[in-house]
Coordinates of C-alpha atoms and ligand atoms in Angstrom, one line a residue:
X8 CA 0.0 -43.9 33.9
X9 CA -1.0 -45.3 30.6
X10 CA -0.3 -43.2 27.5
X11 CA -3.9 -43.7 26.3
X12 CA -4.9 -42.2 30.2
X13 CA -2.2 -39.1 29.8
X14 CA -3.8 -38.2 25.9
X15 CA -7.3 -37.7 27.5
X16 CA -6.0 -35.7 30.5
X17 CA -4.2 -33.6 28.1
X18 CA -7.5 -33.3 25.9
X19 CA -9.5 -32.4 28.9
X20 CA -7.5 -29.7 30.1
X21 CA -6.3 -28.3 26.5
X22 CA -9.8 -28.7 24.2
X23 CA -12.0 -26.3 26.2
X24 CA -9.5 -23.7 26.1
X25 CA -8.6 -24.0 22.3
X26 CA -12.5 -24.0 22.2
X27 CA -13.0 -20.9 24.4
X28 CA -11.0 -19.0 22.6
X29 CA -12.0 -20.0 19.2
X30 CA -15.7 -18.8 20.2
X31 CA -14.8 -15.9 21.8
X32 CA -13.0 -14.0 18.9
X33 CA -14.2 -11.4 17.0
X34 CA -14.3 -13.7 13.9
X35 CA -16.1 -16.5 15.8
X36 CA -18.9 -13.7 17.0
X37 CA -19.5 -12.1 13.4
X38 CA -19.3 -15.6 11.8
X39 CA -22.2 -15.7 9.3
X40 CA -22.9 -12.1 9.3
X41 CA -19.3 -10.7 7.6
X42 CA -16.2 -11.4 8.2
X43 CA -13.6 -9.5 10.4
X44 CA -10.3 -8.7 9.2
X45 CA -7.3 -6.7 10.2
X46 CA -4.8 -5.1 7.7
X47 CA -0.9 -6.6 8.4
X48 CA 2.4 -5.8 8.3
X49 CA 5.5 -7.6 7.9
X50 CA 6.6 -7.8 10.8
X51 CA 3.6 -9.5 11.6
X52 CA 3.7 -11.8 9.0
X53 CA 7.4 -12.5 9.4
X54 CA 6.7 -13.5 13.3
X55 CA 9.0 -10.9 14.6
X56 CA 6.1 -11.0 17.4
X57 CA 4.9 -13.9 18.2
X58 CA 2.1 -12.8 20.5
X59 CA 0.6 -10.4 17.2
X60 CA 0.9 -13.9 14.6
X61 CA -1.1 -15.5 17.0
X62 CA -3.4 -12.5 17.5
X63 CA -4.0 -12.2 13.8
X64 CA -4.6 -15.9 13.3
X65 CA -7.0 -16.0 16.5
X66 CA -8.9 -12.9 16.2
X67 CA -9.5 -12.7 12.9
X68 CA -10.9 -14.6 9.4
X69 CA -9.4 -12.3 6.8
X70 CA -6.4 -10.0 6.3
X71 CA -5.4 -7.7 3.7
X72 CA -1.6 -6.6 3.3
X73 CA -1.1 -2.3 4.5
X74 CA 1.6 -1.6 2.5
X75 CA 2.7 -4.6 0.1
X76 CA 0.4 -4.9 -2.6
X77 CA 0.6 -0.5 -3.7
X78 CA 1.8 0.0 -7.0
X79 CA 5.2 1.5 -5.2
X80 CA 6.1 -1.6 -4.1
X81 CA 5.0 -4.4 -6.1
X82 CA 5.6 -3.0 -9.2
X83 CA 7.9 -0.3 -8.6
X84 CA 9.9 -0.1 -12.3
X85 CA 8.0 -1.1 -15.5
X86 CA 8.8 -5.0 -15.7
X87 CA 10.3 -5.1 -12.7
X88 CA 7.9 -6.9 -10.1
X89 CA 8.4 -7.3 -6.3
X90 CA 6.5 -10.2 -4.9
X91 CA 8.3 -11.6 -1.7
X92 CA 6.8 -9.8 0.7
X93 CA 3.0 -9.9 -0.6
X94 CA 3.3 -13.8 -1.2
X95 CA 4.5 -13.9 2.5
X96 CA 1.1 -12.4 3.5
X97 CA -0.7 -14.5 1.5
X98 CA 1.0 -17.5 2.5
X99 CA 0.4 -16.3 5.7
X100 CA -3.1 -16.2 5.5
X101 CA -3.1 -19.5 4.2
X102 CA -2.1 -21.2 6.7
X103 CA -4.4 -19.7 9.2
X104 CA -7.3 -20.3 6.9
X105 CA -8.0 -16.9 6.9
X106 CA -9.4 -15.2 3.6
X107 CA -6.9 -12.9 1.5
X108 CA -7.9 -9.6 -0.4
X109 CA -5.7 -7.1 -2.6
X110 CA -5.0 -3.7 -1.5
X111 CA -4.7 -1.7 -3.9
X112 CA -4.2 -2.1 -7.8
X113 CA -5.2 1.8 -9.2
X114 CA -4.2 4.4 -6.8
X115 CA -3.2 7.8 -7.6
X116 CA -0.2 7.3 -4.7
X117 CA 2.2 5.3 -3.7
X118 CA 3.1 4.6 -7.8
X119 CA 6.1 4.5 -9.8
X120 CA 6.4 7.4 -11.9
X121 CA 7.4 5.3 -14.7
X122 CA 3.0 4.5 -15.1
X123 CA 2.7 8.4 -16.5
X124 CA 5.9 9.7 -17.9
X125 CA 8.0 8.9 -20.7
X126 CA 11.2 8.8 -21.1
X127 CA 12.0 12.3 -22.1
X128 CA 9.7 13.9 -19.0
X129 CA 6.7 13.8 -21.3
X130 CA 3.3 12.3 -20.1
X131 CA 2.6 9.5 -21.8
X132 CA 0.1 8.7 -24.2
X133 CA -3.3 7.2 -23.3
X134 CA -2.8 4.3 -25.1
X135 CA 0.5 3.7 -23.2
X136 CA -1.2 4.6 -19.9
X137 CA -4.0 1.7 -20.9
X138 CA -1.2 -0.4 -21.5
X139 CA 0.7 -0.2 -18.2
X140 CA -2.4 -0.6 -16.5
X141 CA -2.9 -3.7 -18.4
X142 CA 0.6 -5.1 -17.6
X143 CA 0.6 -4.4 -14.3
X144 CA -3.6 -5.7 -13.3
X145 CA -2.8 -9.0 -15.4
X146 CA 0.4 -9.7 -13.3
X147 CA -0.6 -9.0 -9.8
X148 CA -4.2 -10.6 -10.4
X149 CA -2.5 -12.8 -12.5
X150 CA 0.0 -14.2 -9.9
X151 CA -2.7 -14.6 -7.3
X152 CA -5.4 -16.1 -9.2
X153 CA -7.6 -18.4 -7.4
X154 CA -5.8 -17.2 -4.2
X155 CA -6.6 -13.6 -3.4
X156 CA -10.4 -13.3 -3.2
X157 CA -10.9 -9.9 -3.7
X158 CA -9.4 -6.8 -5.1
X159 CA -9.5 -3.0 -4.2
X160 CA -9.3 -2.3 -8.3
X161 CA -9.2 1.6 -7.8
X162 CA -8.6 3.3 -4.4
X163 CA -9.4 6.6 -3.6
X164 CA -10.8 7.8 -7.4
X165 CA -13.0 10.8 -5.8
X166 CA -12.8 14.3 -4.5
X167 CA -15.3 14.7 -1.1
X168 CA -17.3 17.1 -3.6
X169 CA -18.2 14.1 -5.8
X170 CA -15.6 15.6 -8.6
X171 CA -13.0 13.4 -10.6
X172 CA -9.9 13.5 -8.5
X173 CA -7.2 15.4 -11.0
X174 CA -4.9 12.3 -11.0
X175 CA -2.5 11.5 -13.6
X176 CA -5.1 9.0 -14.2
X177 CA -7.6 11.2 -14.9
X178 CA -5.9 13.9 -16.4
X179 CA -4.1 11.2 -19.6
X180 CA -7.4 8.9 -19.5
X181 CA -10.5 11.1 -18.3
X182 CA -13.1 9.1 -15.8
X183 CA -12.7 5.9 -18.0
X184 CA -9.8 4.8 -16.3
X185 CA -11.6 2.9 -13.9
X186 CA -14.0 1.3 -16.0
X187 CA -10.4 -0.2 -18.2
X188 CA -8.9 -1.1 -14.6
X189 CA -12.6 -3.2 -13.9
X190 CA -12.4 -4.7 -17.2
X191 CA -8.8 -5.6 -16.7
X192 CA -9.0 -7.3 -13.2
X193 CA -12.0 -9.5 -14.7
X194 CA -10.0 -11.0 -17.2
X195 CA -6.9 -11.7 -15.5
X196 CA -9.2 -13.4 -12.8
X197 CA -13.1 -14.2 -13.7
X198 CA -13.7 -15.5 -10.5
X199 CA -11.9 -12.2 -8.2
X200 CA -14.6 -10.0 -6.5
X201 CA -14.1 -6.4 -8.0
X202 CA -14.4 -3.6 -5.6
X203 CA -14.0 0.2 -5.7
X204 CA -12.5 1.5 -2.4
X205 CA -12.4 4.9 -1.0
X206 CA -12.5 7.3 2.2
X207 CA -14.9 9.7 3.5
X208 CA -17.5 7.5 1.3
X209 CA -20.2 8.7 3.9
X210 CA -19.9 12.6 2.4
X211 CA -23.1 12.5 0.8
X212 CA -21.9 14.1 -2.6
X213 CA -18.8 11.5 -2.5
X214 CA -21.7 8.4 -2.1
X215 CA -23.5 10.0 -4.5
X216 CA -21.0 10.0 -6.9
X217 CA -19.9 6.1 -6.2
X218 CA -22.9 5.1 -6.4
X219 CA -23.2 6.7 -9.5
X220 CA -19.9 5.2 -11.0
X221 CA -21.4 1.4 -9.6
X222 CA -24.1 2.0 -12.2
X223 CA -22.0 3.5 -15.2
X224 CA -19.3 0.5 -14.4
X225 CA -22.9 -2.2 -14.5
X226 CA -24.5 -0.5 -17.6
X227 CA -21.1 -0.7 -19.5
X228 CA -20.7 -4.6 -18.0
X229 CA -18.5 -4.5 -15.6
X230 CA -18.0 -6.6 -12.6
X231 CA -18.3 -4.9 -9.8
X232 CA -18.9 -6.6 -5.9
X233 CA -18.9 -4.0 -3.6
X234 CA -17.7 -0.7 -2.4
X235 CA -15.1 -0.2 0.4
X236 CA -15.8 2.5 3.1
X237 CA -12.4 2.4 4.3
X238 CA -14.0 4.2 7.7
X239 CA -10.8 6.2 9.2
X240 CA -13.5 7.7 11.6
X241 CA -13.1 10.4 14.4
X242 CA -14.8 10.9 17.8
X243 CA -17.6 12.4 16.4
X244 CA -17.6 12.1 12.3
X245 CA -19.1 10.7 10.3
X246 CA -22.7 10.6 12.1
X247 CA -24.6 7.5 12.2
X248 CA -27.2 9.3 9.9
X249 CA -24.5 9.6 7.5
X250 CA -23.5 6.3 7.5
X251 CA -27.0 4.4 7.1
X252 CA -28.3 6.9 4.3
X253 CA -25.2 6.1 2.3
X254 CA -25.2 2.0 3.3
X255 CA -28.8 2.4 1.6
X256 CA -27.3 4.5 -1.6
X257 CA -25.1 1.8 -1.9
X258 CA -27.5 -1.0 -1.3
X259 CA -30.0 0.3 -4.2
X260 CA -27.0 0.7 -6.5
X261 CA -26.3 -3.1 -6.3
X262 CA -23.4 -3.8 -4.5
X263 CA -22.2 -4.8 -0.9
X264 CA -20.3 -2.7 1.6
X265 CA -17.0 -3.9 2.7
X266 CA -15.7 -1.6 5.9
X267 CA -12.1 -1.8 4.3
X268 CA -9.6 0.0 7.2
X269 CA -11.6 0.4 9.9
X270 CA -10.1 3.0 13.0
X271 CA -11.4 6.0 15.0
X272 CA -8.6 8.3 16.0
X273 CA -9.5 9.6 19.9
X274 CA -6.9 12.4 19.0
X275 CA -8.5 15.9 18.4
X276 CA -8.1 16.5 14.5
X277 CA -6.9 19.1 12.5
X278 CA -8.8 17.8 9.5
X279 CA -11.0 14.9 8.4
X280 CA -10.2 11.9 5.9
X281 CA -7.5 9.9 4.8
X282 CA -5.3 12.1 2.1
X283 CA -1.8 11.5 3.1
X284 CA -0.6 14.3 1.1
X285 CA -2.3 16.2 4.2
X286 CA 0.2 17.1 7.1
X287 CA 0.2 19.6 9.8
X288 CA 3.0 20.5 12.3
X289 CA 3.1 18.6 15.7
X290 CA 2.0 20.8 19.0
X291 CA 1.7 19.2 22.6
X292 CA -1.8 20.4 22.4
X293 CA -2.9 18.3 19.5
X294 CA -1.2 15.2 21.8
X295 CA -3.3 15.3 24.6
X296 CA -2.7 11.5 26.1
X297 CA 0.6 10.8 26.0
X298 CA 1.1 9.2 29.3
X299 CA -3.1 7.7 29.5
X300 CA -6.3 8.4 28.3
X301 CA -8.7 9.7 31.0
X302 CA -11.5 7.3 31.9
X303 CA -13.9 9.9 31.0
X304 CA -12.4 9.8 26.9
X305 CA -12.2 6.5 27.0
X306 CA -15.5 5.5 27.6
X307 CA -17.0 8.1 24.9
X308 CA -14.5 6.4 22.4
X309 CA -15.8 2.9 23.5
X310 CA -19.3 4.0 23.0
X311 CA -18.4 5.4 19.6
X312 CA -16.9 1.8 18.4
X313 CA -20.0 0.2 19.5
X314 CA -22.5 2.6 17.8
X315 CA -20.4 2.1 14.6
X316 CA -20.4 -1.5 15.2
X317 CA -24.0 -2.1 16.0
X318 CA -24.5 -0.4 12.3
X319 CA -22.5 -2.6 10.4
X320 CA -24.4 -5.6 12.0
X321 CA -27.7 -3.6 11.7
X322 CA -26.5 -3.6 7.5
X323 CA -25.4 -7.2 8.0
X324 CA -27.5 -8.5 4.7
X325 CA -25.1 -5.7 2.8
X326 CA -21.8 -5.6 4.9
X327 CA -19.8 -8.5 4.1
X328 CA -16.3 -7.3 5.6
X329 CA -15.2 -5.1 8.4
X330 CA -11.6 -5.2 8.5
X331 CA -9.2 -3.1 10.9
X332 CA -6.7 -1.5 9.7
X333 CA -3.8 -2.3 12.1
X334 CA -3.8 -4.5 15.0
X335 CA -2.6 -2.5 17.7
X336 CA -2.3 1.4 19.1
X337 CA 1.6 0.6 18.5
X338 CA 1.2 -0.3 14.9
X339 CA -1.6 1.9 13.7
X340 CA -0.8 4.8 10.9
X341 CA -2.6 7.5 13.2
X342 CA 0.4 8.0 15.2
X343 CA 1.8 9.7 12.4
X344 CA -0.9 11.4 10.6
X345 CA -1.9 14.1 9.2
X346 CA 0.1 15.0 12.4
X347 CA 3.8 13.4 13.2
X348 CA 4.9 11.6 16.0
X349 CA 1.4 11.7 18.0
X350 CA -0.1 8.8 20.6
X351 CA -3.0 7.6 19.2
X352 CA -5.3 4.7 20.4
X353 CA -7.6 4.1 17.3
X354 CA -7.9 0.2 17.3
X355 CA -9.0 -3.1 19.3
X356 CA -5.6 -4.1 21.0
X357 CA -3.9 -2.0 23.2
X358 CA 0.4 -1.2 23.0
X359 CA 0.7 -4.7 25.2
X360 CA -1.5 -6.5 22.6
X361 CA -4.4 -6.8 25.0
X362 CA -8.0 -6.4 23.7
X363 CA -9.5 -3.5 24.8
X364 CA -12.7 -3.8 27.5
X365 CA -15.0 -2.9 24.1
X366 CA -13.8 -6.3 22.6
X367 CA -15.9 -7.9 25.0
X368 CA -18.8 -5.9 24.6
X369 CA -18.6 -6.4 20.8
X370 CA -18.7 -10.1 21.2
X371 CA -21.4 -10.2 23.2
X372 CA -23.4 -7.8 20.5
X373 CA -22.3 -9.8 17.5
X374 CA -23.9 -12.6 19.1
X375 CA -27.1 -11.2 19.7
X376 CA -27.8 -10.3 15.8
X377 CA -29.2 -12.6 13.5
X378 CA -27.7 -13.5 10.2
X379 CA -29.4 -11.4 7.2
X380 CA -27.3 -12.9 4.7
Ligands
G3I425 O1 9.1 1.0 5.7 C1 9.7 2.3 5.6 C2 10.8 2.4 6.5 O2 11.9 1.6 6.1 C3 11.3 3.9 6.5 O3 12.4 4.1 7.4 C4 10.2 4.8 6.9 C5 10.6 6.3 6.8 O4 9.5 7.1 6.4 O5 9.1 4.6 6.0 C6 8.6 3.3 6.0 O6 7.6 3.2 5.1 C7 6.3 3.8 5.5 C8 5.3 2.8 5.5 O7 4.0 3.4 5.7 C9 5.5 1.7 6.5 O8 5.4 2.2 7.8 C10 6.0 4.9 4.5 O9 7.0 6.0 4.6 C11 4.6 5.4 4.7 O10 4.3 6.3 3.6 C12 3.7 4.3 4.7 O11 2.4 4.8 5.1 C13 1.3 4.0 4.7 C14 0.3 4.9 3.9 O12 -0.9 4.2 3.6 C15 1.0 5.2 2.5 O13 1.0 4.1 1.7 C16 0.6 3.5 6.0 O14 1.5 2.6 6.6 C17 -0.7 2.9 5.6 O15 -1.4 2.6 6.8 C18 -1.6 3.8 4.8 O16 -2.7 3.1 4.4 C19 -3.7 3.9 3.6 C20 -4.4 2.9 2.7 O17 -3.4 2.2 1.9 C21 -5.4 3.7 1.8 N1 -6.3 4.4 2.6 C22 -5.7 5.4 3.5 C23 -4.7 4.6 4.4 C24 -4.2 5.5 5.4 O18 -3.4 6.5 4.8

């Protein structure tokens, strides 16, 4: 057989699959409307399993790095910067075209202590406290300019009251320690999308209150793209209703609406939201499918994902991300919070990496909406 007779064989039977699959991704089906992301970890990026690289690169358009980019361990010493690991991901990304954001540059955990006290045990001064912040936005914007699209500048700056969170922050720079960590992220890269990033933004005094601080951070100049929802969701919180009024607070105020971290735990819950400093002891009865979730679960769970998802297509002229935050049940966070050691099955691939039956289904939806943007 010739060579020439052997290439198009080869392209016959390879082509439609690499074709198939390419259309039949998540990322393929939101295309145009936002893009769909998954949060990695370094495993992942290091290839330890093949089968989840090739997930991530297939499934998905953008990822954002779960643990690498905190304060803790980027920048855990003053000076003292730790980059392998977050280059990796965003080398990683690059080579599977996919688009790159930061997570997370101001965040009241996971941060060296060195960013609030001095050297004898003394808070430090405001002025030193503007400076770190400085130091350490300039560097990590710095060293991914041009290459990181968007940051999370300040995570999780709220109470669910719509109060100040009493953060060392706070506390040594009052409220305008986000508008400084805004201004800094703009100058170390003028061409970075700016967000603000938070959980539980659906509370309506919490939206209230960021959409509030989206107009303070526009009248004093600031750039600011969008807020991040980060949407760790339960069976039946937050309600649809809650969702689309705030989508439209957010809307009027001027920004877009990323859905940052993306799960919804099926595991009955002692407690709503995403504060880690929140734990509660283990009991069988709080881990009711250890060995398989009944049918019966699993389908109101699949109907839940599908609501949510039908929304943030409904909002598609506003929502320009929706990024999962872990790629399998095996990988996800939930199994160990706020209670230890539990089996949880927030996400779109199952333990053996197979997309769940909803996948499908949310394919086939995607499809069916128009563009807004
Ligand atoms: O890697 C170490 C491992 O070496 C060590 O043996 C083990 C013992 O505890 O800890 C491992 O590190 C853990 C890390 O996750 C990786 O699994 C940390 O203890 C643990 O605190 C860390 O939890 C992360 C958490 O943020 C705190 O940073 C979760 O993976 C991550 O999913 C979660 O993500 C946050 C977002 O950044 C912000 N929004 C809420 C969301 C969920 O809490």
């Amino acid at each position: 057989m010739k060579i020439k007779t052997i290439f198009a064989i080869i392209a016959i039977i390879i082509l439609p699959n690499i074709l198939t699959m390419a259309q039949n991704s998540l990322a393929e089906a939101t295309k145009g409307k936002f893009l769909f992301g998954v949060a990695v970890n370094m495993q992942q990026v290091n290839g330890v399993n093949a089968k989840e690289s090739e997930l991530i690169a297939n499934e998905f358009n953008s990822i954002v790095a779960e643990n690498c980019m905190k304060p803790q361990l980027i920048h855990p010493q003053e000076n003292k910067y730790k980059w392998a690991d977050a280059d990796k991901v965003v080398a990683f990304g690059e080579k599977n075209k996919q688009v790159v954001t930061g997570h997370c540059l101001i965040w009241h955990s996971q941060i060296g202590k060195w960013f609030f006290v001095d050297d004898n045990g003394k808070d430090v001064t405001p002025e030193a406290l503007k400076e770190h912040m400085r130091q350490h936005i300039y560097a990590i914007v710095g060293h991914y300019k041009g290459r990181v699209k968007g940051w999370d500048v300040v995570n999780e700056a709220f109470e669910d009251n719509g109060t100040y969170r009493n953060s060392k922050f706070y506390q040594i720079l009052g409220k305008d320690f986000i508008k400084y960590a805004f201004q800094f992220a703009h100058e170390a890269d003028p061409n970075a999308e700016l967000y603000y990033n938070d959980y539980n933004v659906e509370t309506p005094a919490k939206c209230e209150a960021i959409a509030g601080l989206v107009k303070e951070l526009k009248a004093a100049g600031c750039r600011i793209d969008a807020v991040g929802s980060q949407a760790h969701m339960q069976m039946d919180s937050p309600t649809p209703d809650a969702i689309e009024n705030c989508f439209k607070k957010l809307k009027a105020a001027g920004v877009k609406i990323l859905i940052t971290e993306w799960d919804i735990s099926i595991l009955p819950s002692p407690y709503s939201g995403a504060n880690i400093s929140n734990n509660f002891a283990y009991s069988r009865e709080m881990d009711p499918y250890r060995e398989a979730v009944p049918d019966s679960i699993q389908q109101k769970w699949n109907i839940r994902v599908l609501d949510m998802f039908g929304l943030f297509l409904k909002y598609n002229d506003v929502v320009d991300r929706v990024t999962v935050w872990g790629l399998n049940d095996a990988s996800s966070w939930l199994n160990n919070f706020p209670i230890l050691g539990r089996k949880d099955y927030p996400v779109l691939f199952d333990r053996n990496n197979q997309p769940k039956s909803v996948v499908d289904e949310m394919i086939k939806m995607a499809k069916n909406y128009k563009s807004q943007k």
